[in-house]
N, CA, C and O atoms as CSV, one atom per row, in Angstrom:
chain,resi,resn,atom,element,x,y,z
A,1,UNK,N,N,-2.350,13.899,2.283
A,1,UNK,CA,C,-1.797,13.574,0.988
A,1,UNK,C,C,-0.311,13.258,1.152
A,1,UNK,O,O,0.317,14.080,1.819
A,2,UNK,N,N,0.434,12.105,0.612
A,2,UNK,CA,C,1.111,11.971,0.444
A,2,UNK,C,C,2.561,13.026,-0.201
A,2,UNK,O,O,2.441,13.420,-1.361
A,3,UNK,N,N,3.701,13.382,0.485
A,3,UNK,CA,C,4.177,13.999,-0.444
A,3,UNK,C,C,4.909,13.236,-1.277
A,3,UNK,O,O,5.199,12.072,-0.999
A,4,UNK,N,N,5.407,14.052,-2.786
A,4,UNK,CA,C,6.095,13.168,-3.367
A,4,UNK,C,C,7.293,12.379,-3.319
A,4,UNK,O,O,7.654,11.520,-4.124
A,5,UNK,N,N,8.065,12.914,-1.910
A,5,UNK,CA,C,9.286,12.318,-1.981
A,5,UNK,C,C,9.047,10.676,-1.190
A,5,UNK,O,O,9.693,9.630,-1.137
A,6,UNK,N,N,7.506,11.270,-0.556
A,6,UNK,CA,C,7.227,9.599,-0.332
A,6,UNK,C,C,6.468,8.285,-0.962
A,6,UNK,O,O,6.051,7.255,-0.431
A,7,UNK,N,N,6.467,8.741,-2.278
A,7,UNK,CA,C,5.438,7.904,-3.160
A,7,UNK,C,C,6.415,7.058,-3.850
A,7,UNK,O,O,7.554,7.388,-3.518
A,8,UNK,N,N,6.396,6.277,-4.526
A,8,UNK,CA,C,7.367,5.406,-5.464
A,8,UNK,C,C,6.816,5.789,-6.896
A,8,UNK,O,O,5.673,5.626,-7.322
A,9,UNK,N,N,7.827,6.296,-7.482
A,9,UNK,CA,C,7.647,6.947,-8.718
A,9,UNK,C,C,8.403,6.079,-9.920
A,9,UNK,O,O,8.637,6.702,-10.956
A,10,UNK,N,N,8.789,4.718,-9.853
A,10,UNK,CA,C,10.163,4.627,-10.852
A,10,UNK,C,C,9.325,2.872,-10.751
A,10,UNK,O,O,8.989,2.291,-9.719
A,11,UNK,N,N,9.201,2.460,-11.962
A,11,UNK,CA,C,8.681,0.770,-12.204
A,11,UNK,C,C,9.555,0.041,-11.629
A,11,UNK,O,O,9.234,-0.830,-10.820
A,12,UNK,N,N,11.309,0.405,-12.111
A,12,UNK,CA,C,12.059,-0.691,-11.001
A,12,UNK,C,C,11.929,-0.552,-9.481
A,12,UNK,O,O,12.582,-1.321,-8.775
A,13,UNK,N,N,11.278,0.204,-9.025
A,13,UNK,CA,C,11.209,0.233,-7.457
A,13,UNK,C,C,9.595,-0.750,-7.176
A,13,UNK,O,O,9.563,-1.720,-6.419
A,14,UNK,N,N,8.637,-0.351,-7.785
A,14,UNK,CA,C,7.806,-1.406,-8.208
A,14,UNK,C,C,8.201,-2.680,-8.083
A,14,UNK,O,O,8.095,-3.350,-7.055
A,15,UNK,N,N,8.680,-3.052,-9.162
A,15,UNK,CA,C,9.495,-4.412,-9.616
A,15,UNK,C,C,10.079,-4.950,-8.481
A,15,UNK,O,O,10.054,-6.173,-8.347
A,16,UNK,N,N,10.656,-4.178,-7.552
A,16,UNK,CA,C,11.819,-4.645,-6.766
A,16,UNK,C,C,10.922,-4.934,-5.685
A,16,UNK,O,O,11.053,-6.092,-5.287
A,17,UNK,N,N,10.018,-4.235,-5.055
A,17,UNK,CA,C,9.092,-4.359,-4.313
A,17,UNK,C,C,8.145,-5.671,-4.542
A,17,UNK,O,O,7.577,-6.152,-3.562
A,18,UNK,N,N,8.008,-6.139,-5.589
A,18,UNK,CA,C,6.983,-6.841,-5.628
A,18,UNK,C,C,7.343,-8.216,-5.810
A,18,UNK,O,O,6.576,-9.169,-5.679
A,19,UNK,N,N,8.582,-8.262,-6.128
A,19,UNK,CA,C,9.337,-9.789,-7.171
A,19,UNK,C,C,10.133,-9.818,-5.391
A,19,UNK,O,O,9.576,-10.631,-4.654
A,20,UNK,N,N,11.010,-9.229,-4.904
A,20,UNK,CA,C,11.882,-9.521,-3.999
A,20,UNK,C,C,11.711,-8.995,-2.591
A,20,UNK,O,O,12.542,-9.131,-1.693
A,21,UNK,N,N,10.282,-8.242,-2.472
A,21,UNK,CA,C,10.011,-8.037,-1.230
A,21,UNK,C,C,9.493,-9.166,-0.664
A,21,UNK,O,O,9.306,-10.173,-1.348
A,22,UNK,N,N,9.122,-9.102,1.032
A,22,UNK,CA,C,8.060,-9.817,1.929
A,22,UNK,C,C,6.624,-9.388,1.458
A,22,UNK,O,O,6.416,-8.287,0.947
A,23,UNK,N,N,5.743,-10.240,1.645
A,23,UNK,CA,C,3.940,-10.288,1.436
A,23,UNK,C,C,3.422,-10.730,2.384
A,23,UNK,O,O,3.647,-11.846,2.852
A,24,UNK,N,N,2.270,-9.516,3.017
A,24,UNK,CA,C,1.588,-9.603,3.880
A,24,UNK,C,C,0.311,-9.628,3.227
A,24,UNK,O,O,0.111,-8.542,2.683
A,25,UNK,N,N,-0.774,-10.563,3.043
A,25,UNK,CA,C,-1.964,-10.172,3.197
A,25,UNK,C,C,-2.798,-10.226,3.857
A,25,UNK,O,O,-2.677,-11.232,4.556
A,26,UNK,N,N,-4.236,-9.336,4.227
A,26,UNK,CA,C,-5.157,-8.331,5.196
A,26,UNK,C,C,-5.972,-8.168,4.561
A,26,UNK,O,O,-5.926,-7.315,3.675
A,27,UNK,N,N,-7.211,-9.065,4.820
A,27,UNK,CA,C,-8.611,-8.218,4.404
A,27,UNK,C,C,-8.327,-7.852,2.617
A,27,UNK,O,O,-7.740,-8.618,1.854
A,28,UNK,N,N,-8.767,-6.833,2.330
A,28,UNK,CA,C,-8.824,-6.298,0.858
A,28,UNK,C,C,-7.468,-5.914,-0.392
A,28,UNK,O,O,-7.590,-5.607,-1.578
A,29,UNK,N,N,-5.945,-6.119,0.627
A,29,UNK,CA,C,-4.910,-5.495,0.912
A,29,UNK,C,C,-3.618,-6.527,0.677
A,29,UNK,O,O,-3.153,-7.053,1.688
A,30,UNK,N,N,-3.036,-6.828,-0.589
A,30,UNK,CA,C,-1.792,-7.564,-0.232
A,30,UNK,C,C,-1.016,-6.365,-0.246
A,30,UNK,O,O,-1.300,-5.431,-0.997
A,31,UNK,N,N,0.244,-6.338,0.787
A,31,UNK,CA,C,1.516,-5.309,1.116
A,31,UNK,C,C,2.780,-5.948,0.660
A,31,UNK,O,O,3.140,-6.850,1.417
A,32,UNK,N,N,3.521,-5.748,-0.315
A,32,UNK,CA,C,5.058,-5.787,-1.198
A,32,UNK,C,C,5.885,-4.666,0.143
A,32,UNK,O,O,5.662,-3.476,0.368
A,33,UNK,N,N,7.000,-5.748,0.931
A,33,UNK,CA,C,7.655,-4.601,1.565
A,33,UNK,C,C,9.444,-5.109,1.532
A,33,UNK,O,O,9.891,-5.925,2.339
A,34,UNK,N,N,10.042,-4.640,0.764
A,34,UNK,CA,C,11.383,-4.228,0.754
A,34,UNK,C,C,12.025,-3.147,1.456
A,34,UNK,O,O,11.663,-2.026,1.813
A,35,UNK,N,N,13.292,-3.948,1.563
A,35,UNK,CA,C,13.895,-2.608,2.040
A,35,UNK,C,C,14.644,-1.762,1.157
A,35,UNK,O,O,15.313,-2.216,0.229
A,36,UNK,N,N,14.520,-0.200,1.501
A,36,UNK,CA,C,14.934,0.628,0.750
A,36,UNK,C,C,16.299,1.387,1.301
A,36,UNK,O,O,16.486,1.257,2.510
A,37,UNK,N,N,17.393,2.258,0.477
A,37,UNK,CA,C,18.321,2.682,0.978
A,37,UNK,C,C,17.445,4.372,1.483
A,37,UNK,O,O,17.706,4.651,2.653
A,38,UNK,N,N,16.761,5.149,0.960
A,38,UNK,CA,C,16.439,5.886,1.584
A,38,UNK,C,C,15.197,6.104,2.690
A,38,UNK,O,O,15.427,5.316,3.607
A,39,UNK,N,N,14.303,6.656,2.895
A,39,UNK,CA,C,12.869,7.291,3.511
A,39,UNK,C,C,12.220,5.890,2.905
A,39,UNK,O,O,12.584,5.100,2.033
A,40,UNK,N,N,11.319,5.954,3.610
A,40,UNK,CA,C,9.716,4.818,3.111
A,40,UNK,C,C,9.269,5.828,1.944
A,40,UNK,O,O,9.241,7.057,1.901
A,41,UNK,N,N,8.925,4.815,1.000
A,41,UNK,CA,C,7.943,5.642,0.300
A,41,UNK,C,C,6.929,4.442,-0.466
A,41,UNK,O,O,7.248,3.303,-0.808
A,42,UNK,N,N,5.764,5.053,-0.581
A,42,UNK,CA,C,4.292,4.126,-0.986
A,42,UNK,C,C,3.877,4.166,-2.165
A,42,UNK,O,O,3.951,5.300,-2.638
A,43,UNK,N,N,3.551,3.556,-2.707
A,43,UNK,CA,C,2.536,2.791,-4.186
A,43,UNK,C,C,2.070,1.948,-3.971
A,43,UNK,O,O,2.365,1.085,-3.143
A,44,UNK,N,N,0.741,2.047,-5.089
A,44,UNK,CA,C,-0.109,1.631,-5.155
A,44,UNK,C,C,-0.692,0.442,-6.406
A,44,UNK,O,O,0.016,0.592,-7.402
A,45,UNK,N,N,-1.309,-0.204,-6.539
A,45,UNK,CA,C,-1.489,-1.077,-7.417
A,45,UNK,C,C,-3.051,-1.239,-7.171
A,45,UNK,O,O,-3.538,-1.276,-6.041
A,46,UNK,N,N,-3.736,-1.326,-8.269
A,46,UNK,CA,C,-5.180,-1.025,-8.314
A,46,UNK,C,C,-5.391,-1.374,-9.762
A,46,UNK,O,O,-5.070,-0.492,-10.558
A,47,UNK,N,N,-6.068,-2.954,-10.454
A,47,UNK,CA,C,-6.105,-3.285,-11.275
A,47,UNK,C,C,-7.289,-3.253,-12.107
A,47,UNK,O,O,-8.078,-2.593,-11.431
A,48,UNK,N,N,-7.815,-3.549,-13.076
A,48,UNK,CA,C,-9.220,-3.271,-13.563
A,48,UNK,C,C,-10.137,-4.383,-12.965
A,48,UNK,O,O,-11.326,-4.431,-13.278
A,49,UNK,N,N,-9.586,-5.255,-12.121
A,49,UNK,CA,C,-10.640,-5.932,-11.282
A,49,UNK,C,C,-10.983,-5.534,-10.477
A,49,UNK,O,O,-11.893,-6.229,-10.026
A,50,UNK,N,N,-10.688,-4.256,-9.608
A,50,UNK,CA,C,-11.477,-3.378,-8.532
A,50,UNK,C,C,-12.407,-2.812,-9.024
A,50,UNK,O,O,-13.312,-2.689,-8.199
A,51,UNK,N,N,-12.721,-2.253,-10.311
A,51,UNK,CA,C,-14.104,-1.780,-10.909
A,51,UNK,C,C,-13.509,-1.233,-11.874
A,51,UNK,O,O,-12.507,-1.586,-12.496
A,52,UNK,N,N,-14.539,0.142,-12.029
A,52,UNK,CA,C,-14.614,0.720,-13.124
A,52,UNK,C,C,-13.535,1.809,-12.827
A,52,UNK,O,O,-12.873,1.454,-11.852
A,53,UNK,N,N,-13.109,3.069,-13.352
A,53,UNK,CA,C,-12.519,3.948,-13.450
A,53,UNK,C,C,-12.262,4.732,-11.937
A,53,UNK,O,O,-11.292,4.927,-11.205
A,54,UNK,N,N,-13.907,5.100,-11.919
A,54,UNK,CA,C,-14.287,5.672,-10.481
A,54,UNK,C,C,-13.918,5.001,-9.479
A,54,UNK,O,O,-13.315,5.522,-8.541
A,55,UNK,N,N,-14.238,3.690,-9.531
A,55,UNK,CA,C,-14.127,3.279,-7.932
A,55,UNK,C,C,-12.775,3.003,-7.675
A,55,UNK,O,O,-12.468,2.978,-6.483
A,56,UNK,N,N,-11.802,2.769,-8.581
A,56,UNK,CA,C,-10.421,2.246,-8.921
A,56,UNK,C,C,-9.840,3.618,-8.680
A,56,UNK,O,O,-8.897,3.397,-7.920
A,57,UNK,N,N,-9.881,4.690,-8.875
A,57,UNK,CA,C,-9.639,6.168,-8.490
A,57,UNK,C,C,-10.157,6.604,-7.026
A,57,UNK,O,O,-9.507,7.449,-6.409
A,58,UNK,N,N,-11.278,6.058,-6.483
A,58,UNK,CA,C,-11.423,6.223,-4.931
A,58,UNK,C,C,-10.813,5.508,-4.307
A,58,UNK,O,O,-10.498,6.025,-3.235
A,59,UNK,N,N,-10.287,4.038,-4.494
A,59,UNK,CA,C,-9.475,3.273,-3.905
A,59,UNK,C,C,-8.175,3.736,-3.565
A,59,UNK,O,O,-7.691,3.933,-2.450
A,60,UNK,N,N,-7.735,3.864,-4.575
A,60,UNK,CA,C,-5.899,4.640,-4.494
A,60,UNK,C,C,-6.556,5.962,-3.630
A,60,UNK,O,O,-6.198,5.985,-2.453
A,61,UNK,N,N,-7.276,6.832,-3.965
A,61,UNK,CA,C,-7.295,7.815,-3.093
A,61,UNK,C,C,-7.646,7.488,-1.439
A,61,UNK,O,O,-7.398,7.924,-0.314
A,62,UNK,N,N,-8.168,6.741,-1.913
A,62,UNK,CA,C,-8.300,6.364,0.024
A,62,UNK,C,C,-7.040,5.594,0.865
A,62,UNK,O,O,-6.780,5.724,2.062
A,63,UNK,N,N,-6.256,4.649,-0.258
A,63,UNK,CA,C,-5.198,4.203,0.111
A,63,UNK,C,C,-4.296,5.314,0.239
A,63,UNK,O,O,-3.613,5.165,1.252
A,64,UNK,N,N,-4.111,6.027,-0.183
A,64,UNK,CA,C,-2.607,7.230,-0.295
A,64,UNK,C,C,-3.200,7.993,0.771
A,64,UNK,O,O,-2.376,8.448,1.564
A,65,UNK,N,N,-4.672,8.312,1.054
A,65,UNK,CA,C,-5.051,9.044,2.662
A,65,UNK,C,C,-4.484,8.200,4.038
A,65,UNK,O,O,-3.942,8.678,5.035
A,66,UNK,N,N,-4.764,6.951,3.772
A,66,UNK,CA,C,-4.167,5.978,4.513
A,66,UNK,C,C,-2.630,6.004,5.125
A,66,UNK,O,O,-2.215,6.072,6.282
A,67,UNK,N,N,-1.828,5.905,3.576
A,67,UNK,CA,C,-0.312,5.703,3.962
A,67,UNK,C,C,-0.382,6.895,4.797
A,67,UNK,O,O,-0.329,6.837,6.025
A,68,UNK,N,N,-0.506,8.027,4.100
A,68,UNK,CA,C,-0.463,9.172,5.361
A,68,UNK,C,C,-0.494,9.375,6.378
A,68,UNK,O,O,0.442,9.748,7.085
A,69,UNK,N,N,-2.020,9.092,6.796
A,69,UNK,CA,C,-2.513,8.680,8.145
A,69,UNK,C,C,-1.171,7.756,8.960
A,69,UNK,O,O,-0.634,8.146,9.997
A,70,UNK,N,N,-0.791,6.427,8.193
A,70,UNK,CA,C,-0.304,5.423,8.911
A,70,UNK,C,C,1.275,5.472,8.833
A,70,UNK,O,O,1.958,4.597,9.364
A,71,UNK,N,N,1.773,6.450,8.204
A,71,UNK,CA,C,3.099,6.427,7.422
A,71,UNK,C,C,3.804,6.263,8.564
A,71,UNK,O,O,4.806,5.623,8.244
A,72,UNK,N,N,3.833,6.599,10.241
A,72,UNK,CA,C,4.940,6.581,11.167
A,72,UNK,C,C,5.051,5.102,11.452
A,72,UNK,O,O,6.093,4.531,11.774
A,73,UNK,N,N,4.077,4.643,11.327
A,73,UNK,CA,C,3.250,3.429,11.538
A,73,UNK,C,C,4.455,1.833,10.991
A,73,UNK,O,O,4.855,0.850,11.615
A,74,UNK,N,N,4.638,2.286,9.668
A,74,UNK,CA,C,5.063,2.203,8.117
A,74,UNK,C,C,7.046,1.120,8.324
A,74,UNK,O,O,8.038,1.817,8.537
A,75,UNK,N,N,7.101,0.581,8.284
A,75,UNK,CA,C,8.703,0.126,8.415
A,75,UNK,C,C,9.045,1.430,7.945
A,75,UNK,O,O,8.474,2.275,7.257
A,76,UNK,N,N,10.623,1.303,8.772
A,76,UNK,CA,C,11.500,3.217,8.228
A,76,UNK,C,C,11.886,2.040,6.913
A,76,UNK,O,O,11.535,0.870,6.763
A,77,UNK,N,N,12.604,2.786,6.229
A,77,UNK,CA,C,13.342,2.775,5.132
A,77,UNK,C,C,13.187,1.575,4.167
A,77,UNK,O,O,14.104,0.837,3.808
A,78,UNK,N,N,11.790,1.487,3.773
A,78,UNK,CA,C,11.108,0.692,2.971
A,78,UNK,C,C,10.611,1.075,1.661
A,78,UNK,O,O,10.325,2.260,1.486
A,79,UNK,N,N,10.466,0.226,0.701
A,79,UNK,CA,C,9.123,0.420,-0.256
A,79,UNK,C,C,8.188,-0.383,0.560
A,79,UNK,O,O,8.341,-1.203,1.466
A,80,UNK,N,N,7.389,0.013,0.076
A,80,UNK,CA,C,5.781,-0.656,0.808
A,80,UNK,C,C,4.738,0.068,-0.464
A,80,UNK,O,O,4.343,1.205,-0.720
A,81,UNK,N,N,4.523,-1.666,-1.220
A,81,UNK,CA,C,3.358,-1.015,-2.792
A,81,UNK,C,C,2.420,-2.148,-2.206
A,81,UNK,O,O,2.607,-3.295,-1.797
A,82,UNK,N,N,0.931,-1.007,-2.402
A,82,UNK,CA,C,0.050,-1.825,-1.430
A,82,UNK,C,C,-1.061,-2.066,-3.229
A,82,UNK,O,O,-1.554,-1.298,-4.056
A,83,UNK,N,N,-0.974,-3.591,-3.037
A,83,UNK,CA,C,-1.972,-3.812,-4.157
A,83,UNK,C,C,-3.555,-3.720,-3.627
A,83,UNK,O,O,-4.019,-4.101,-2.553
A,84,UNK,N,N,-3.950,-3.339,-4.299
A,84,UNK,CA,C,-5.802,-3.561,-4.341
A,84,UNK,C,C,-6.451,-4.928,-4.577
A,84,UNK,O,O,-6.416,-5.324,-5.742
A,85,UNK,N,N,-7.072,-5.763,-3.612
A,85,UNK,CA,C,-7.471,-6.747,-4.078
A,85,UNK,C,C,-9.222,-6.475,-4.861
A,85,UNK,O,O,-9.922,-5.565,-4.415
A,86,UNK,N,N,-9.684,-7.283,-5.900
A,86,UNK,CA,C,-10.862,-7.019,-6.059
A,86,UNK,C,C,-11.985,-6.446,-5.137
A,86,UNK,O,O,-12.819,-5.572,-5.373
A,87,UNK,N,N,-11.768,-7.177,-4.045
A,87,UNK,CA,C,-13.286,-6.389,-3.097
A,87,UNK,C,C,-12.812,-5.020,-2.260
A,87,UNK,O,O,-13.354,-4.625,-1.228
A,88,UNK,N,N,-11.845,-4.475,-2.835
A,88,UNK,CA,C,-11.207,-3.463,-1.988
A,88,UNK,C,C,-12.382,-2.147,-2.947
A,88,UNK,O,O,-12.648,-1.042,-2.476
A,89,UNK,N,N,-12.790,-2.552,-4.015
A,89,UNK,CA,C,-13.992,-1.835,-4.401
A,89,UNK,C,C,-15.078,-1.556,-3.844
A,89,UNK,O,O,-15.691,-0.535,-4.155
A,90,UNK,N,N,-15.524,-2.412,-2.912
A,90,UNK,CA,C,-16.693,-2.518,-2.167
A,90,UNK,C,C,-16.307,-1.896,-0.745
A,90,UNK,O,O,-16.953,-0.904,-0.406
A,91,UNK,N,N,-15.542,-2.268,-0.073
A,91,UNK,CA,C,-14.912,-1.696,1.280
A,91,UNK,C,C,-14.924,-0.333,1.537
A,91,UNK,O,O,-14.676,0.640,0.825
A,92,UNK,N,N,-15.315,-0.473,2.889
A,92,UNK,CA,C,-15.373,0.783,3.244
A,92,UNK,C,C,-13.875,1.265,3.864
A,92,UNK,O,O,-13.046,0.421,4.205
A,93,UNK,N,N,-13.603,2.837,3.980
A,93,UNK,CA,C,-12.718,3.395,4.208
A,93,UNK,C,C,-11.784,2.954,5.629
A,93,UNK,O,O,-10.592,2.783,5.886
A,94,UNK,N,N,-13.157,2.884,6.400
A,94,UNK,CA,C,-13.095,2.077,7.813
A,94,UNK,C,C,-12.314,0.839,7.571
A,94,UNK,O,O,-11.165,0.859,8.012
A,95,UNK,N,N,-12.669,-0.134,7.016
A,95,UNK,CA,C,-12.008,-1.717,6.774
A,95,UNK,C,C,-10.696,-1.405,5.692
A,95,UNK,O,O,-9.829,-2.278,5.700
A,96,UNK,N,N,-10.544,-0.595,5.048
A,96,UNK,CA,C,-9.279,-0.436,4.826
A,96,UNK,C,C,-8.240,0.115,5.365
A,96,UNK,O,O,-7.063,-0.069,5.054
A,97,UNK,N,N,-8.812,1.026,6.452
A,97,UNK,CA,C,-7.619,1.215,7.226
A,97,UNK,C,C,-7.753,0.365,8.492
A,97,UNK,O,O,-6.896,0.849,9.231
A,98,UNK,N,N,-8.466,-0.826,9.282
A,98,UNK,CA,C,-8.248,-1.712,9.594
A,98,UNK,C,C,-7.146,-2.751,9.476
A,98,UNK,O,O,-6.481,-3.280,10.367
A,99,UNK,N,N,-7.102,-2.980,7.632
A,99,UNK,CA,C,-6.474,-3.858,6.672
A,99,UNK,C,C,-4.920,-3.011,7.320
A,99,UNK,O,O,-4.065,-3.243,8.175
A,100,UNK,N,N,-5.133,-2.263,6.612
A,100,UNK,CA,C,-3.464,-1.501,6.390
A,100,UNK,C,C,-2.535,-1.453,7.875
A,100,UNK,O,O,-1.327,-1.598,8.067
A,101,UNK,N,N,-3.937,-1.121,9.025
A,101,UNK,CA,C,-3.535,-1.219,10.554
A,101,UNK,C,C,-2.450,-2.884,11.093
A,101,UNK,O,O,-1.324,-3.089,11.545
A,102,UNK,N,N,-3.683,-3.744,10.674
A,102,UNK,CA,C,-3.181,-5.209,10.763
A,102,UNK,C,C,-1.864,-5.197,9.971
A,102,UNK,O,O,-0.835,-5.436,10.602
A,103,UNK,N,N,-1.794,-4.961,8.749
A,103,UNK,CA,C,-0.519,-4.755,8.171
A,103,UNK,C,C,0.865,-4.056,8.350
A,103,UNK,O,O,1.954,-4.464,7.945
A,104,UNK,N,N,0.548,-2.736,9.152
A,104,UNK,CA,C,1.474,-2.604,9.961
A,104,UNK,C,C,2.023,-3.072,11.109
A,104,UNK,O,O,3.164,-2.953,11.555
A,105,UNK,N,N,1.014,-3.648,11.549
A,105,UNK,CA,C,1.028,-4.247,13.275
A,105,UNK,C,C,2.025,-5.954,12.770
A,105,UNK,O,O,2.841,-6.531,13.487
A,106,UNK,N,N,1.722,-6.236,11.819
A,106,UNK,CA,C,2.256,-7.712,11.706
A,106,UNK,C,C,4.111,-7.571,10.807
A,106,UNK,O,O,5.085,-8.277,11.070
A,107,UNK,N,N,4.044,-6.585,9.905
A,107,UNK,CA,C,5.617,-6.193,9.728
A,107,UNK,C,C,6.142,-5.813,10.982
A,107,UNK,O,O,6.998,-6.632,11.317
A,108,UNK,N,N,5.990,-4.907,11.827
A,108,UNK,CA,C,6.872,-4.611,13.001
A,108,UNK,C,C,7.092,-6.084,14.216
A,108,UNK,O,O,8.108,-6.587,14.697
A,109,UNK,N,N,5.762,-6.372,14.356
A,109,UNK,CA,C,6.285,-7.871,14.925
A,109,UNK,C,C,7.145,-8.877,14.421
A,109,UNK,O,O,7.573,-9.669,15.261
A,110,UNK,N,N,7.565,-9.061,13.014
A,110,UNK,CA,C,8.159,-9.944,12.295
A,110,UNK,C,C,9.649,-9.607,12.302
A,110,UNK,O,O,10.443,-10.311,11.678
């Protein structure tokens, strides 16, 4: 689980992430990555086109297991808000952290 000092809690960090960051997309996964003055920290975006309630609630939960998992992984001192594309409903846990893998692997090369 994510702790909170690494989550993005504030819409203008959102905003800033998404309007004036770099975009990577991967499989199920577009990645918003700015740079930040402090720590990385992650959000999520998960719209009512991933499904219903449930599956839109397993998604983010599997994504925020993810950042975790991948957080060293992660640019230092970034936002990084990982949107949900529609078939990220269907995907398995496996192919999303594939997605997120490729996504880290292609910010550090850049």
């Amino acid at each position: 689980m994510l702790a909170p000092s690494q989550r993005i809690g504030h819409s203008r960090d959102f905003t800033r992430a998404v309007r004036h960051g770099r975009r990577v997309r991967r499989g199920h996964l577009v990645a918003h990555i700015a740079p930040a003055d402090e720590m990385t920290r992650c959000g999520f975006i998960v719209s009512k086109a991933v499904g219903n309630s449930v599956i839109r609630h397993r998604v983010t939960r599997r994504l925020r297991a993810l950042c975790h998992d991948q957080y060293a992984d992660l640019p230092p001192s970034s936002l990084v808000v990982l949107r949900a594309l529609p078939s990220a409903g269907a995907a398995s846990f496996d192919a999303l952290r594939a997605d997120l893998r490729q996504i880290a692997g292609t910010v550090r090369t850049r």
